[in-house]
Tab-separated table of C-alpha atoms and ligand atoms in Angstrom:
chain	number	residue	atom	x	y	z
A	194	UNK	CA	-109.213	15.511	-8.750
A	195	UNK	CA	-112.161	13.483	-8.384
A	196	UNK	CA	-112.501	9.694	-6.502
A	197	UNK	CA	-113.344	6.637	-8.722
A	198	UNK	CA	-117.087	6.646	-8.905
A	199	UNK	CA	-116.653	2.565	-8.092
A	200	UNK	CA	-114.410	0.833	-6.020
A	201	UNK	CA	-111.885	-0.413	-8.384
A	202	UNK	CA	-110.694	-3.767	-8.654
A	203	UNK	CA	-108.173	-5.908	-9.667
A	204	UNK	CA	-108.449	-8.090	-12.670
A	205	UNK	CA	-107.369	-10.950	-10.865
A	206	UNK	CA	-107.442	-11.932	-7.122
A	207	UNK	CA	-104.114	-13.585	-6.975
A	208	UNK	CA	-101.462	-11.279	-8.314
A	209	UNK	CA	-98.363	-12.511	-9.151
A	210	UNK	CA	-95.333	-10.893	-7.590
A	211	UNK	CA	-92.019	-9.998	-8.751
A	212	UNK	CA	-89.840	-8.972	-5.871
A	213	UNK	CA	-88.388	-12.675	-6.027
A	214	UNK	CA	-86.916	-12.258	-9.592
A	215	UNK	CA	-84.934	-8.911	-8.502
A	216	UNK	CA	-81.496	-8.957	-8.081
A	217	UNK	CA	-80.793	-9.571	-4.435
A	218	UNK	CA	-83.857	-11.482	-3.563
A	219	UNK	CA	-82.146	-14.618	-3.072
A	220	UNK	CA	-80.402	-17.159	-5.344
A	221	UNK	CA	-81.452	-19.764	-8.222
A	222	UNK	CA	-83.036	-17.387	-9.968
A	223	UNK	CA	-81.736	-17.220	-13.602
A	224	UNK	CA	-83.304	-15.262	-16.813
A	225	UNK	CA	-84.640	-18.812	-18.559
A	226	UNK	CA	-85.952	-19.775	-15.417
A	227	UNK	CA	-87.700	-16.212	-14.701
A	228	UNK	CA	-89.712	-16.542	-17.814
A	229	UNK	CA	-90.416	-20.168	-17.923
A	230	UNK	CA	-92.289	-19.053	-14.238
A	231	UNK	CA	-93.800	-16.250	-16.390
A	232	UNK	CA	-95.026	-18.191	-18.836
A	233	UNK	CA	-96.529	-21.045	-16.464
A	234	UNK	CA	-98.655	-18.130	-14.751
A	235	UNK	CA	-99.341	-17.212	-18.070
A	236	UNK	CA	-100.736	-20.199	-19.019
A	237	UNK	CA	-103.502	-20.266	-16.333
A	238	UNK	CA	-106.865	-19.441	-17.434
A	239	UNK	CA	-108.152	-15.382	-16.950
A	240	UNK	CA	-105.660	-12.165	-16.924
A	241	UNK	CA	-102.633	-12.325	-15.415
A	242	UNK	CA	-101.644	-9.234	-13.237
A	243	UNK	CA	-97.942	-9.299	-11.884
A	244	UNK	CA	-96.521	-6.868	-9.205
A	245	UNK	CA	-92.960	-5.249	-9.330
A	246	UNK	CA	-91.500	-1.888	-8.185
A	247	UNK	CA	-89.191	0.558	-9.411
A	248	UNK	CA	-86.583	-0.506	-6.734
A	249	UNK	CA	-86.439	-4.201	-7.913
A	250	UNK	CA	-83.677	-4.263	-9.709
A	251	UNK	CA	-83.699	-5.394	-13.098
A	252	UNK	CA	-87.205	-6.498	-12.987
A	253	UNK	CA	-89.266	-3.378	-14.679
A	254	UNK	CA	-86.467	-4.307	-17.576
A	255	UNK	CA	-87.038	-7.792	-17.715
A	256	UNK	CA	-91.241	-8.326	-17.451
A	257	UNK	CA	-90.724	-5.787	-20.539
A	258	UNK	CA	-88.493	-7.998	-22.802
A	259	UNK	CA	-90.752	-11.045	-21.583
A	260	UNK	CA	-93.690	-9.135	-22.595
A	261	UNK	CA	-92.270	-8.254	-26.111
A	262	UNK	CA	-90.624	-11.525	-26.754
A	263	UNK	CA	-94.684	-12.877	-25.830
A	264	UNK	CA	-97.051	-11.003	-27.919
A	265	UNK	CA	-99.837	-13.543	-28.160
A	266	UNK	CA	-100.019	-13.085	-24.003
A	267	UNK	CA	-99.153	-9.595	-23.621
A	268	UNK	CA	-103.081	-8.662	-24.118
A	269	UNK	CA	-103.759	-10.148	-21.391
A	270	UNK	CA	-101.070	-9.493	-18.826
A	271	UNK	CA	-101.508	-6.274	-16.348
A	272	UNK	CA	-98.647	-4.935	-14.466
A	273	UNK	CA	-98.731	-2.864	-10.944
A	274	UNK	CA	-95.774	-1.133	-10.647
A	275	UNK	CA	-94.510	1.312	-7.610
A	276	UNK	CA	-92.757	4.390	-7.071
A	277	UNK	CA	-90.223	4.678	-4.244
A	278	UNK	CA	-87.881	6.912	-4.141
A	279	UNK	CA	-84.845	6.664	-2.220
A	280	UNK	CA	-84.742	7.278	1.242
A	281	UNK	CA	-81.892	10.062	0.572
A	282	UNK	CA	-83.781	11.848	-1.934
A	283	UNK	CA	-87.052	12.506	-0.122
A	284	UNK	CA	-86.642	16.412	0.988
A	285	UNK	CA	-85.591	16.843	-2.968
A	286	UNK	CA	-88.328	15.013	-4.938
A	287	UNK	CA	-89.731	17.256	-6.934
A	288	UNK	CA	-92.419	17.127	-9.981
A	289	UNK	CA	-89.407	16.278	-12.613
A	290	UNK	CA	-88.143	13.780	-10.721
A	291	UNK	CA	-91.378	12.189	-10.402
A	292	UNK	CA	-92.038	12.369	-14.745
A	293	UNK	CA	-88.556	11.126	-14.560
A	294	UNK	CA	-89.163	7.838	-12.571
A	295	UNK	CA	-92.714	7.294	-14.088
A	296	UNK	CA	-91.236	7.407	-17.885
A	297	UNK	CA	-88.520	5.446	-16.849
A	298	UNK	CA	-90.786	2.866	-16.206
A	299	UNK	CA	-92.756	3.123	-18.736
A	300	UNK	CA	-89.573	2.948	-21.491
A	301	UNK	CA	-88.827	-0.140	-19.145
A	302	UNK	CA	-91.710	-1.870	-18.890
A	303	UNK	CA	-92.795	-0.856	-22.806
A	304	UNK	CA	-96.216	0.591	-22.429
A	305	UNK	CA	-97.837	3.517	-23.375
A	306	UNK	CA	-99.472	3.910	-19.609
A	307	UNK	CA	-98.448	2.340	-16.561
A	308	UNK	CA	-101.876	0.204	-15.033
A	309	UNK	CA	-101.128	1.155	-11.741
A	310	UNK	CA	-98.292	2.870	-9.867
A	311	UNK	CA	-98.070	2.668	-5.779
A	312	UNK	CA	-96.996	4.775	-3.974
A	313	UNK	CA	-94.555	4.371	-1.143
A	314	UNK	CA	-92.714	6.962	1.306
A	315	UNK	CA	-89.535	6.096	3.432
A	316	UNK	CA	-90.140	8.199	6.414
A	317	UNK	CA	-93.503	10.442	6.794
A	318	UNK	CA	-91.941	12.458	9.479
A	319	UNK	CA	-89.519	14.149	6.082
A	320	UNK	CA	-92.562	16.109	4.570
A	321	UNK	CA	-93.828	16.033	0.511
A	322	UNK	CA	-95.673	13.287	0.337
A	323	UNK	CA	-98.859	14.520	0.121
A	324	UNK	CA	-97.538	16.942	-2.280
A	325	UNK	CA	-95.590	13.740	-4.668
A	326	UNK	CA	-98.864	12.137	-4.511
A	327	UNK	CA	-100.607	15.167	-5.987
A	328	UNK	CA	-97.767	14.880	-9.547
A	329	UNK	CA	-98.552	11.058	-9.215
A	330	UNK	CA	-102.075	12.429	-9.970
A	331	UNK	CA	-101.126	14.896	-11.774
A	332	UNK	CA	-99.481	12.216	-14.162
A	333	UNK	CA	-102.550	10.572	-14.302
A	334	UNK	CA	-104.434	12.869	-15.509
A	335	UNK	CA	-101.969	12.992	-18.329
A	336	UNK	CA	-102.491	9.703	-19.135
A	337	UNK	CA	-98.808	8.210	-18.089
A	338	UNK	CA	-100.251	6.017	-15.348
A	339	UNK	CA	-103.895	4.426	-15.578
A	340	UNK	CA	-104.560	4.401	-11.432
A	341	UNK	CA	-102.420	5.267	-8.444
A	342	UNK	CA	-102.341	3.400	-5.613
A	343	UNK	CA	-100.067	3.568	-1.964
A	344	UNK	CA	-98.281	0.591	-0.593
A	345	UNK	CA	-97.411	0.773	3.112
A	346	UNK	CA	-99.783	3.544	4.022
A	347	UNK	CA	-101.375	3.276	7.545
A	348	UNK	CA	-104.759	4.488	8.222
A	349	UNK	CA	-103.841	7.771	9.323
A	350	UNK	CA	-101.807	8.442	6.484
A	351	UNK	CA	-103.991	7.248	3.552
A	352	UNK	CA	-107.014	9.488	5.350
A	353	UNK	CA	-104.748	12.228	4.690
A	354	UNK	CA	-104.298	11.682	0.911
A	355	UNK	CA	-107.882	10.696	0.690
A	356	UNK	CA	-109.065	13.489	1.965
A	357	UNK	CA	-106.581	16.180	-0.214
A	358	UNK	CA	-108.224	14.616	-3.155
A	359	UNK	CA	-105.795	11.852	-4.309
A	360	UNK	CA	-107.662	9.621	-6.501
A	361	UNK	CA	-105.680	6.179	-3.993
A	362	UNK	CA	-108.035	2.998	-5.575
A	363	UNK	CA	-105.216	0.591	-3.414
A	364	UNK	CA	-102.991	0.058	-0.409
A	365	UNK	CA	-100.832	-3.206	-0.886
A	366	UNK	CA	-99.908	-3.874	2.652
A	367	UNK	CA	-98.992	-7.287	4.514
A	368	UNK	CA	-102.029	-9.106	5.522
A	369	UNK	CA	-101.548	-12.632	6.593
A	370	UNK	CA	-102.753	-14.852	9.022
A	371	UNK	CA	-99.412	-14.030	11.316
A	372	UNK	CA	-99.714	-10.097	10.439
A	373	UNK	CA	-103.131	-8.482	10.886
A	374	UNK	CA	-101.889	-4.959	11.774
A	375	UNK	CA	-104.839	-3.877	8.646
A	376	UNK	CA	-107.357	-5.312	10.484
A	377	UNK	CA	-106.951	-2.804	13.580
A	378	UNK	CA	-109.061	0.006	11.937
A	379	UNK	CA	-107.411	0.406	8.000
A	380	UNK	CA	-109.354	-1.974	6.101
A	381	UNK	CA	-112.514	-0.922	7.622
A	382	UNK	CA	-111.696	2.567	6.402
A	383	UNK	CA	-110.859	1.353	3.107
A	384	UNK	CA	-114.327	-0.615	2.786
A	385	UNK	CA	-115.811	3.211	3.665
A	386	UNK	CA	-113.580	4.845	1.270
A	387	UNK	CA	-113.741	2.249	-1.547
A	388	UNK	CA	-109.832	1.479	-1.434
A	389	UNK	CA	-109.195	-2.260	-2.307
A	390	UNK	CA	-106.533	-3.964	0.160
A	391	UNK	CA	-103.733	-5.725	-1.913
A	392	UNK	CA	-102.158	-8.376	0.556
A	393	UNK	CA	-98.478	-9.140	0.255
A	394	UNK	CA	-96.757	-11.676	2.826
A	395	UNK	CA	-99.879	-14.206	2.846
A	396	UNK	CA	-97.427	-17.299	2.811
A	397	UNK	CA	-95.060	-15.576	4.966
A	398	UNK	CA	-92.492	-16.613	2.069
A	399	UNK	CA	-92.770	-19.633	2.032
A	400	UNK	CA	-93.323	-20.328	6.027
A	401	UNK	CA	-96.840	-20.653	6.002
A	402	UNK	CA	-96.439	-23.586	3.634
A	403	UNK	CA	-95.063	-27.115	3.370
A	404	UNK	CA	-92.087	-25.127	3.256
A	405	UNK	CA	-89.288	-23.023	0.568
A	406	UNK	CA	-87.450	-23.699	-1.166
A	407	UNK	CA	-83.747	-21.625	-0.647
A	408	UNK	CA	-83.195	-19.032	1.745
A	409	UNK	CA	-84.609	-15.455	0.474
A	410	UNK	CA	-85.174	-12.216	1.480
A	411	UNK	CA	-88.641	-12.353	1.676
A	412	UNK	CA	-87.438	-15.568	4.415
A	413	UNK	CA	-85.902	-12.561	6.523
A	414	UNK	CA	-88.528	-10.461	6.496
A	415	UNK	CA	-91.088	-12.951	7.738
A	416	UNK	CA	-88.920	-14.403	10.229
A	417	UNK	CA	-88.616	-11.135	11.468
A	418	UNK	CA	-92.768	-11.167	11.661
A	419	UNK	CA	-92.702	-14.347	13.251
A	420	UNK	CA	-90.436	-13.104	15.837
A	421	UNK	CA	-93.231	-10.259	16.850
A	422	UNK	CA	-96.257	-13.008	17.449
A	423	UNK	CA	-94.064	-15.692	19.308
A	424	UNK	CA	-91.740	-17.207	17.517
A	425	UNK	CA	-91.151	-20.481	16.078
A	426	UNK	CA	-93.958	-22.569	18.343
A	427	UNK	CA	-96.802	-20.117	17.423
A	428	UNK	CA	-95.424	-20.270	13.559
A	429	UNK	CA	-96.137	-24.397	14.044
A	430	UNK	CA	-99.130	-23.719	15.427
A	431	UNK	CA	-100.385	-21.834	12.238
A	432	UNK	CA	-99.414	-24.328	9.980
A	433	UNK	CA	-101.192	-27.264	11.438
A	434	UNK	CA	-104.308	-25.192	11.582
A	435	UNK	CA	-103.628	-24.510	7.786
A	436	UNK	CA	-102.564	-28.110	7.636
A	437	UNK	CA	-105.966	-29.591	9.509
A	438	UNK	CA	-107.955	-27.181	7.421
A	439	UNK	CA	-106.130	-27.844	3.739
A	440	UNK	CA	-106.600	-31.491	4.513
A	441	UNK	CA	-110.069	-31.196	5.075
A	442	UNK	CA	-110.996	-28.904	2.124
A	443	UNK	CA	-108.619	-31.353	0.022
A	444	UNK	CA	-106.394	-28.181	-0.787
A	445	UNK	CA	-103.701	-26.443	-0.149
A	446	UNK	CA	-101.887	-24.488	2.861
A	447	UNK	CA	-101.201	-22.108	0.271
A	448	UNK	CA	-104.939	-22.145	-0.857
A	449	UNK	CA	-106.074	-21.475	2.738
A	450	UNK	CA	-103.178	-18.655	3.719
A	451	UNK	CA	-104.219	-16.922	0.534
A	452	UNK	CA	-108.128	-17.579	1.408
A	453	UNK	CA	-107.443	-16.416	4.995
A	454	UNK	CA	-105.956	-12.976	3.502
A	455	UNK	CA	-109.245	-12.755	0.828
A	456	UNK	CA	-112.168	-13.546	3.456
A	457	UNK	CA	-110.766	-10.767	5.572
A	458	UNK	CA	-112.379	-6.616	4.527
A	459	UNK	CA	-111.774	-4.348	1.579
A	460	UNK	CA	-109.006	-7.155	0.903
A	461	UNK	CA	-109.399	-7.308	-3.225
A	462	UNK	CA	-106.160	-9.961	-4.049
A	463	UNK	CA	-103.265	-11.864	-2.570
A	464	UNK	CA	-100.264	-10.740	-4.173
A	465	UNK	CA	-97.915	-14.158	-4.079
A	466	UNK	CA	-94.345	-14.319	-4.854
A	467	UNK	CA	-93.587	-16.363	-8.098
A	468	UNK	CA	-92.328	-19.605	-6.896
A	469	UNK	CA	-89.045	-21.012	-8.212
A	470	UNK	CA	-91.237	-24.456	-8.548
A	471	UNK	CA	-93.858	-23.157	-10.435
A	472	UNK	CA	-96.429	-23.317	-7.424
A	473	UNK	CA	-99.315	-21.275	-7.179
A	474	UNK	CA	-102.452	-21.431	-4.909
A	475	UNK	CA	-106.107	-21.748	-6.213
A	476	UNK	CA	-107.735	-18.161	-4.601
A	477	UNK	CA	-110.948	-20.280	-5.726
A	478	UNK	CA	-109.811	-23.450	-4.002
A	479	UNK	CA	-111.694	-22.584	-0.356
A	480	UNK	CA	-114.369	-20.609	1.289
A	481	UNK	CA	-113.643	-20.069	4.675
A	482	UNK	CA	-116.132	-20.432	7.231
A	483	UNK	CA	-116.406	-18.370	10.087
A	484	UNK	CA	-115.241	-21.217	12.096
A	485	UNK	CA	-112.241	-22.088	10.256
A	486	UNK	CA	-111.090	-18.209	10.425
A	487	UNK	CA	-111.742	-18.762	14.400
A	488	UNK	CA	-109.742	-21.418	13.985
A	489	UNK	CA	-106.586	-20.291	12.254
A	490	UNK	CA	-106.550	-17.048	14.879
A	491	UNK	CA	-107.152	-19.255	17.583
A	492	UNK	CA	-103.737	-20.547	16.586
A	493	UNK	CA	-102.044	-17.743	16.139
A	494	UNK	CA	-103.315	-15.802	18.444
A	495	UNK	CA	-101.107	-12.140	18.407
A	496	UNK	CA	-100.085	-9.954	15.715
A	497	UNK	CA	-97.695	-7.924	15.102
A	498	UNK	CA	-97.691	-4.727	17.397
A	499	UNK	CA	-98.463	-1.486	16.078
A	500	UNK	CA	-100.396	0.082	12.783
A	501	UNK	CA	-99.163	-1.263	9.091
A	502	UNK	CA	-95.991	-1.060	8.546
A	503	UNK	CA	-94.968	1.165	11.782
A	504	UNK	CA	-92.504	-1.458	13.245
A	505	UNK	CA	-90.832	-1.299	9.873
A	506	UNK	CA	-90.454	2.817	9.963
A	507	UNK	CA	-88.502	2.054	12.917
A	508	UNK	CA	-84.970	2.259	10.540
A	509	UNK	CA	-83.149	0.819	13.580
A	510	UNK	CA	-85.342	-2.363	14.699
A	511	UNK	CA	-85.168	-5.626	13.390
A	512	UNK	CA	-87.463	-5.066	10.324
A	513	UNK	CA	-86.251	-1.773	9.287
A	514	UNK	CA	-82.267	-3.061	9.671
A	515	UNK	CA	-82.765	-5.515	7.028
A	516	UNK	CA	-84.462	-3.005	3.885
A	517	UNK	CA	-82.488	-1.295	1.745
A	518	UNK	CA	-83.253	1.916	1.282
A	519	UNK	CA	-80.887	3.168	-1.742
A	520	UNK	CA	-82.248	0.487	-4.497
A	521	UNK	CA	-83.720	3.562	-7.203
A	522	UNK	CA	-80.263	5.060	-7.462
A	523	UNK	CA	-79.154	1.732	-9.048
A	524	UNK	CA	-79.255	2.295	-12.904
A	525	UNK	CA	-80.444	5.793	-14.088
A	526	UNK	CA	-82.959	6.901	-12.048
A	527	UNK	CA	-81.555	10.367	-11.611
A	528	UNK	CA	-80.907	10.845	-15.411
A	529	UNK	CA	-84.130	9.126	-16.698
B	670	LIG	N1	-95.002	-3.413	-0.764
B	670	LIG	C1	-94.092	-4.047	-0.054
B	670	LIG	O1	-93.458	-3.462	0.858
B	670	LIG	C2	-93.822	-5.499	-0.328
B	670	LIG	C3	-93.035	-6.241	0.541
B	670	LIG	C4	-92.845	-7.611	0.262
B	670	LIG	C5	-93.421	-8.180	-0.855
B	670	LIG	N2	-94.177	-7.417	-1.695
B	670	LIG	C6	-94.795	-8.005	-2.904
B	670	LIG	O2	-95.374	-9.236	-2.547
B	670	LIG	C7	-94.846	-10.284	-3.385
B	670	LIG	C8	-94.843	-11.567	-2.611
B	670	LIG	O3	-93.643	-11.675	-1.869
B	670	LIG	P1	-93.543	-12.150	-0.374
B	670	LIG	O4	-92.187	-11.791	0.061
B	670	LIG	O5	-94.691	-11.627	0.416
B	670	LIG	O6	-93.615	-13.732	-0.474
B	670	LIG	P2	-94.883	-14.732	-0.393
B	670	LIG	O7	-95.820	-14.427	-1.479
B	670	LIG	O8	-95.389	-14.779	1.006
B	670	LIG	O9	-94.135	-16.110	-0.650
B	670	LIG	C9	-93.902	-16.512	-1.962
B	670	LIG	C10	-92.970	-17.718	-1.987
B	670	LIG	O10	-93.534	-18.821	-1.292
B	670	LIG	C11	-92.979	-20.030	-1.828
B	670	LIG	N3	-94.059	-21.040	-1.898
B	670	LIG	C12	-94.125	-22.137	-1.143
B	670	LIG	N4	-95.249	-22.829	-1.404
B	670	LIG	C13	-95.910	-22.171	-2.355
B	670	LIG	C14	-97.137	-22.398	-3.044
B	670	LIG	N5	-97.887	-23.450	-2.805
B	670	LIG	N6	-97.511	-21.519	-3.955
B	670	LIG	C15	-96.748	-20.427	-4.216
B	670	LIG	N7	-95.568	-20.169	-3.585
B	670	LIG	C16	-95.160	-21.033	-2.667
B	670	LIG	C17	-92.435	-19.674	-3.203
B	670	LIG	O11	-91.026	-19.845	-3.186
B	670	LIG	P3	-90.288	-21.087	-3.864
B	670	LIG	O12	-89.521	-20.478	-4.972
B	670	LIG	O13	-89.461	-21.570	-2.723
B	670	LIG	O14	-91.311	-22.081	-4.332
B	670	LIG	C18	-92.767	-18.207	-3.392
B	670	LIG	O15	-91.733	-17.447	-3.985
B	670	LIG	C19	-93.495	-9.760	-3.838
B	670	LIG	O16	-93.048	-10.362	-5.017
B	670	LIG	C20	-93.808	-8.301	-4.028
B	670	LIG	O17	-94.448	-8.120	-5.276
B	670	LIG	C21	-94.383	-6.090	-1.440
């Protein structure tokens, strides 16, 4: 299996995510009001890439029926999908299970190939997953998926894969200005290894902004994160260095969180959560300089403690309580 000759890169540096149409996220989400948010991001000029999962339930299903139902745009829309099998079913994944999971998302989603699957593992300690990312690969190579990519992987971890030949081009992890676990030693690695950082959690959902709209998930995740570097003061304290510095560069918060996320290595695109209210930041809007990035972690001083995503392995703690670990066996995953 042989690496990408070139770092690859997304088509677009802000990605459009999907978690917040799932079933679960949160409420006043409806189907009309899903695709009217489609179609705004759409609308905007370039290709637009949107981010979902296997384990977001009923989204795979419904980006496919907005694709159909959109012909004229569906030339130009790119979707990064991910591969998580359940927590319970680790010790038995296997490569049918895999083709299984991978075709169901294809039937869902209404492709021929998938652009890119990620690749995410419950609990490294239960061993296979070098071994599922070698059928990930495998699949590939038979022209089911276009690239595979790892979400969640620590530097350790993706040094493993990298180095038993898995073709990884990306690691979506949270990079924001409140979490920069990536920046202790991964994204350097990934600049080396020519894997492109895909940030999730830049606006903290919502936090790092003038504010969201309705409670979420994605709300108790990051309040969770805000917990770990100091709570609500140091969250304040963020946001009016945003604040001073949107004001300034006559944009957004949500221009500079996402800019903060982009200016820092290997970090390829800011994957933002569709808004309810049609917002989007500008990843064009502002160039930060290196005193405004000296700025904004003057503010927030601390990060989260640990490597990416290591306080979240910990199934017990206040991150890990609130996942759910069970979402592929919703529908037919088994069957597929
Ligand atoms: N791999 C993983 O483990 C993982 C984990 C979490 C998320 N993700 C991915 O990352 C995506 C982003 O989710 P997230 O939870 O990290 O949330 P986020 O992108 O930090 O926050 C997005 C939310 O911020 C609110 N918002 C406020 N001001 C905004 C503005 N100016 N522009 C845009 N949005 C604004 C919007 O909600 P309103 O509706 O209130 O406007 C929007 O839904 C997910 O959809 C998913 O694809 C991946």
């Amino acid at each position: 299996m042989n690496r990408p000759p070139r770092p690859w890169r997304s088509p677009s540096r802000l990605i459009r995510g999907c978690w917040q149409l799932s079933r679960g996220h949160g409420p006043g989400w409806s189907r009309d009001l899903a695709f009217a948010a489609l179609d705004a991001a759409a609308a905007r000029p370039g290709p637009l890439v949107l981010d979902c999962a296997d384990i977001y339930v009923g989204v795979e299903k419904l980006l496919g029926e907005w694709i159909a139902s959109r012909g004229d745009a569906a030339g130009r829309v790119v979707v990064h999908t991910k591969f998580v099998p359940d927590l319970g079913v680790l010790d038995g994944v296997d490569r049918g299970y895999m083709r299984r999971i991978v075709q169901r998302s294809r039937r869902r989603l209404g492709v021929n190939a998938l652009d890119l699957v990620q690749f995410h593992w419950w609990d490294l300690a239960v061993p296979g997953w070098v071994q599922a990312a070698e059928w990930l690969a495998e699949l590939r190579e038979a022209g089911l998926i276009r690239q595979v990519g790892v979400t969640n992987f620590d530097q350790r971890s993706l040094h493993v894969l990298l180095d038993a030949g898995i073709p990884v081009v990306s690691n979506q992890v949270q990079l924001s200005l409140l979490d920069r676990r990536p920046l202790d030693g991964l994204a350097e690695m990934c600049l080396e290894r020519g894997v492109t950082l895909l940030c999730y959690g830049t606006l903290a959902g919502g936090l790092l902004t003038n504010g969201p709209s309705r409670e979420s998930r994605s709300l108790d995740k990051y309040r969770a994160i805000v917990g770990e570097v100091g709570g609500p003061l140091v969250l304040e304290r963020g946001r009016a260095a945003l604040e001073e510095i949107a004001v300034r560069e006559g944009a957004t918060m949500a221009d500079v969180a996402v800019a903060y996320a982009l200016s820092r290595p290997a970090a390829g695109a800011a994957i933002v959560g569709l808004s309810r209210r049609g917002l989007a930041p500008d990843p064009r809007a502002v160039t930060l300089t290196p005193a405004n990035i000296a700025r904004l972690e003057a503010a927030v001083p601390g990060t989260v403690p640990g490597s990416v995503y290591e306080a979240e392995r910990d199934r017990a703690g206040p991150h890990g309580r609130i996942m759910r670990y069970d979402l592929n066996r919703d529908g037919d995953a088994r069957r597929a």
